[in-house]
């Protein structure tokens, strides 16, 4: 209770203003708005590591993933195919946890791929609205999903490219 019930109602004894409204929040409460965004952006640039791995099974030669790892948890993945013979790479998927969207982590992951494979020309098969802006910003052209590398079709048992 606010304690108003025990105070006199006369004008001589006006009550002190009540507690702050809940919408204003506490002085040292959780960060909201810009502070939360900045903390997520710092997390994306400082605490997330990139690990490259080959996709097991019959997915085809050159199928790889770039895992985005925070601590011991995978918080995102970039799926891609490589062909070092023709010097092309295709980004087939970008998955990230929702709280890491708009933090620059996608840009950082694709930049990591470009620096790791400098002689590869990249393209993408993604047409989703969420990834379209990222690919446009990174200047990665979008192509049809049914276009594959001639080397992958000619040598299905070829070893995976070194990287």
mmCIF file of C-alpha atoms in Angstrom:
data_model
loop_
_atom_site.group_PDB
_atom_site.id
_atom_site.type_symbol
_atom_site.label_atom_id
_atom_site.label_comp_id
_atom_site.label_asym_id
_atom_site.label_seq_id
_atom_site.Cartn_x
_atom_site.Cartn_y
_atom_site.Cartn_z
ATOM 1 C CA UNK A 1 0.000 0.000 0.000
ATOM 2 C CA UNK A 2 1.086 3.542 -0.550
ATOM 3 C CA UNK A 3 0.463 4.701 3.032
ATOM 4 C CA UNK A 4 -2.142 7.274 2.004
ATOM 5 C CA UNK A 5 -4.755 5.706 4.286
ATOM 6 C CA UNK A 6 -2.966 6.840 7.491
ATOM 7 C CA UNK A 7 -2.435 10.445 6.524
ATOM 8 C CA UNK A 8 -4.749 13.326 7.257
ATOM 9 C CA UNK A 9 -6.780 14.643 4.342
ATOM 10 C CA UNK A 10 -6.387 18.285 5.223
ATOM 11 C CA UNK A 11 -4.521 20.657 2.892
ATOM 12 C CA UNK A 12 -2.061 21.423 5.624
ATOM 13 C CA UNK A 13 -0.764 17.877 5.492
ATOM 14 C CA UNK A 14 -0.261 17.167 1.820
ATOM 15 C CA UNK A 15 1.236 13.804 1.106
ATOM 16 C CA UNK A 16 4.601 13.423 -0.533
ATOM 17 C CA UNK A 17 4.612 12.382 -4.140
ATOM 18 C CA UNK A 18 4.169 8.643 -4.619
ATOM 19 C CA UNK A 19 6.750 6.234 -5.982
ATOM 20 C CA UNK A 20 7.870 6.450 -9.591
ATOM 21 C CA UNK A 21 5.645 4.875 -12.149
ATOM 22 C CA UNK A 22 6.610 1.385 -13.226
ATOM 23 C CA UNK A 23 7.134 2.528 -16.798
ATOM 24 C CA UNK A 24 9.998 4.815 -15.789
ATOM 25 C CA UNK A 25 12.056 1.949 -14.358
ATOM 26 C CA UNK A 26 14.674 1.960 -11.676
ATOM 27 C CA UNK A 27 17.850 3.967 -11.908
ATOM 28 C CA UNK A 28 20.050 0.866 -12.095
ATOM 29 C CA UNK A 29 17.590 -1.412 -13.866
ATOM 30 C CA UNK A 30 18.081 -3.465 -17.001
ATOM 31 C CA UNK A 31 19.313 -1.673 -20.083
ATOM 32 C CA UNK A 32 16.644 -0.833 -22.607
ATOM 33 C CA UNK A 33 16.673 0.553 -26.100
ATOM 34 C CA UNK A 34 20.052 1.803 -27.226
ATOM 35 C CA UNK A 35 21.922 0.354 -24.238
ATOM 36 C CA UNK A 36 20.636 -3.146 -24.951
ATOM 37 C CA UNK A 37 21.550 -2.811 -28.651
ATOM 38 C CA UNK A 38 25.058 -1.652 -27.775
ATOM 39 C CA UNK A 39 25.589 -4.562 -25.368
ATOM 40 C CA UNK A 40 24.498 -7.064 -28.050
ATOM 41 C CA UNK A 41 26.780 -5.440 -30.610
ATOM 42 C CA UNK A 42 29.761 -5.643 -28.249
ATOM 43 C CA UNK A 43 28.893 -9.294 -27.598
ATOM 44 C CA UNK A 44 28.805 -9.966 -31.350
ATOM 45 C CA UNK A 45 32.253 -8.469 -31.890
ATOM 46 C CA UNK A 46 34.064 -9.581 -28.745
ATOM 47 C CA UNK A 47 32.662 -12.847 -27.447
ATOM 48 C CA UNK A 48 31.628 -14.823 -30.540
ATOM 49 C CA UNK A 49 34.134 -17.140 -32.210
ATOM 50 C CA UNK A 50 34.018 -18.657 -35.702
ATOM 51 C CA UNK A 51 34.623 -22.364 -36.247
ATOM 52 C CA UNK A 52 34.545 -23.953 -39.690
ATOM 53 C CA UNK A 53 33.326 -27.521 -40.069
ATOM 54 C CA UNK A 54 32.470 -29.981 -42.830
ATOM 55 C CA UNK A 55 28.861 -31.160 -43.024
ATOM 56 C CA UNK A 56 28.799 -34.927 -42.432
ATOM 57 C CA UNK A 57 26.786 -37.327 -44.579
ATOM 58 C CA UNK A 58 25.857 -37.310 -48.242
ATOM 59 C CA UNK A 59 25.463 -33.571 -48.649
ATOM 60 C CA UNK A 60 27.944 -33.324 -51.505
ATOM 61 C CA UNK A 61 31.532 -32.214 -51.854
ATOM 62 C CA UNK A 62 32.517 -28.896 -50.422
ATOM 63 C CA UNK A 63 29.484 -28.525 -48.128
ATOM 64 C CA UNK A 64 30.722 -26.569 -45.128
ATOM 65 C CA UNK A 65 29.393 -24.575 -42.176
ATOM 66 C CA UNK A 66 30.799 -21.625 -40.337
ATOM 67 C CA UNK A 67 29.626 -21.979 -36.757
ATOM 68 C CA UNK A 68 29.143 -18.855 -34.645
ATOM 69 C CA UNK A 69 29.930 -19.919 -31.081
ATOM 70 C CA UNK A 70 29.404 -18.022 -27.833
ATOM 71 C CA UNK A 71 30.991 -19.904 -24.957
ATOM 72 C CA UNK A 72 29.976 -23.481 -25.629
ATOM 73 C CA UNK A 73 26.738 -22.678 -27.438
ATOM 74 C CA UNK A 74 26.233 -22.377 -31.201
ATOM 75 C CA UNK A 75 24.299 -19.136 -31.733
ATOM 76 C CA UNK A 76 24.387 -19.116 -35.524
ATOM 77 C CA UNK A 77 25.557 -20.823 -38.701
ATOM 78 C CA UNK A 78 26.511 -19.891 -42.244
ATOM 79 C CA UNK A 79 26.059 -22.757 -44.709
ATOM 80 C CA UNK A 80 28.215 -22.621 -47.829
ATOM 81 C CA UNK A 81 29.714 -24.707 -50.658
ATOM 82 C CA UNK A 82 33.240 -24.290 -51.974
ATOM 83 C CA UNK A 83 34.929 -25.308 -55.190
ATOM 84 C CA UNK A 84 38.602 -24.365 -55.198
ATOM 85 C CA UNK A 85 39.014 -25.695 -58.760
ATOM 86 C CA UNK A 86 36.790 -23.007 -60.282
ATOM 87 C CA UNK A 87 37.252 -20.494 -57.452
ATOM 88 C CA UNK A 88 33.599 -20.111 -56.514
ATOM 89 C CA UNK A 89 31.705 -20.217 -53.265
ATOM 90 C CA UNK A 90 27.950 -20.311 -52.729
ATOM 91 C CA UNK A 91 26.273 -19.194 -49.507
ATOM 92 C CA UNK A 92 23.238 -21.429 -49.051
ATOM 93 C CA UNK A 93 22.037 -20.397 -45.597
ATOM 94 C CA UNK A 94 22.492 -17.900 -42.784
ATOM 95 C CA UNK A 95 20.910 -18.780 -39.439
ATOM 96 C CA UNK A 96 21.235 -16.703 -36.281
ATOM 97 C CA UNK A 97 19.453 -16.449 -32.975
ATOM 98 C CA UNK A 98 16.842 -13.697 -32.937
ATOM 99 C CA UNK A 99 18.504 -11.582 -30.248
ATOM 100 C CA UNK A 100 21.648 -11.284 -32.444
ATOM 101 C CA UNK A 101 19.889 -9.816 -35.482
ATOM 102 C CA UNK A 102 20.919 -6.236 -36.306
ATOM 103 C CA UNK A 103 24.178 -6.509 -34.354
ATOM 104 C CA UNK A 104 26.547 -6.743 -37.322
ATOM 105 C CA UNK A 105 27.263 -10.420 -36.695
ATOM 106 C CA UNK A 106 26.119 -11.474 -40.184
ATOM 107 C CA UNK A 107 28.414 -8.915 -41.785
ATOM 108 C CA UNK A 108 31.276 -10.070 -39.598
ATOM 109 C CA UNK A 109 30.680 -13.744 -40.490
ATOM 110 C CA UNK A 110 30.619 -13.097 -44.243
ATOM 111 C CA UNK A 111 33.710 -10.897 -43.949
ATOM 112 C CA UNK A 112 35.413 -13.753 -42.117
ATOM 113 C CA UNK A 113 34.618 -16.104 -45.023
ATOM 114 C CA UNK A 114 35.995 -13.601 -47.524
ATOM 115 C CA UNK A 115 39.229 -13.207 -45.579
ATOM 116 C CA UNK A 116 39.607 -16.940 -45.038
ATOM 117 C CA UNK A 117 39.162 -17.694 -48.772
ATOM 118 C CA UNK A 118 40.523 -14.595 -50.564
ATOM 119 C CA UNK A 119 40.653 -16.157 -54.048
ATOM 120 C CA UNK A 120 37.002 -17.310 -53.988
ATOM 121 C CA UNK A 121 34.259 -15.293 -55.689
ATOM 122 C CA UNK A 122 31.120 -15.524 -53.609
ATOM 123 C CA UNK A 123 27.467 -15.673 -54.629
ATOM 124 C CA UNK A 124 24.307 -16.672 -52.802
ATOM 125 C CA UNK A 125 21.110 -18.633 -53.324
ATOM 126 C CA UNK A 126 19.240 -16.818 -50.536
ATOM 127 C CA UNK A 127 16.215 -14.728 -51.434
ATOM 128 C CA UNK A 128 14.673 -14.238 -47.997
ATOM 129 C CA UNK A 129 13.827 -10.722 -46.940
ATOM 130 C CA UNK A 130 15.933 -11.039 -43.779
ATOM 131 C CA UNK A 131 19.130 -11.892 -45.691
ATOM 132 C CA UNK A 132 18.587 -9.760 -48.785
ATOM 133 C CA UNK A 133 19.841 -6.564 -47.111
ATOM 134 C CA UNK A 134 22.923 -8.334 -45.712
ATOM 135 C CA UNK A 135 23.874 -9.718 -49.125
ATOM 136 C CA UNK A 136 23.283 -6.362 -50.818
ATOM 137 C CA UNK A 137 25.471 -4.624 -48.237
ATOM 138 C CA UNK A 138 28.238 -7.203 -48.692
ATOM 139 C CA UNK A 139 27.909 -6.997 -52.509
ATOM 140 C CA UNK A 140 27.277 -10.706 -52.903
ATOM 141 C CA UNK A 141 25.160 -11.430 -56.000
ATOM 142 C CA UNK A 142 22.142 -13.713 -55.778
ATOM 143 C CA UNK A 143 21.852 -16.601 -58.253
ATOM 144 C CA UNK A 144 19.489 -19.487 -58.870
ATOM 145 C CA UNK A 145 19.651 -22.416 -56.454
ATOM 146 C CA UNK A 146 19.778 -24.987 -59.268
ATOM 147 C CA UNK A 147 23.083 -23.703 -60.681
ATOM 148 C CA UNK A 148 25.856 -25.938 -59.387
ATOM 149 C CA UNK A 149 29.567 -26.167 -60.016
ATOM 150 C CA UNK A 150 30.594 -28.421 -62.933
ATOM 151 C CA UNK A 151 33.414 -29.825 -60.807
ATOM 152 C CA UNK A 152 31.016 -31.046 -58.136
ATOM 153 C CA UNK A 153 28.971 -32.969 -60.708
ATOM 154 C CA UNK A 154 32.032 -34.456 -62.448
ATOM 155 C CA UNK A 155 33.792 -35.743 -59.287
ATOM 156 C CA UNK A 156 31.275 -36.824 -56.631
ATOM 157 C CA UNK A 157 33.961 -38.655 -54.645
ATOM 158 C CA UNK A 158 36.417 -35.765 -54.634
ATOM 159 C CA UNK A 159 38.038 -34.910 -51.312
ATOM 160 C CA UNK A 160 36.862 -31.827 -49.538
ATOM 161 C CA UNK A 161 38.857 -28.667 -50.291
ATOM 162 C CA UNK A 162 41.580 -27.661 -47.874
ATOM 163 C CA UNK A 163 40.839 -24.498 -46.039
#
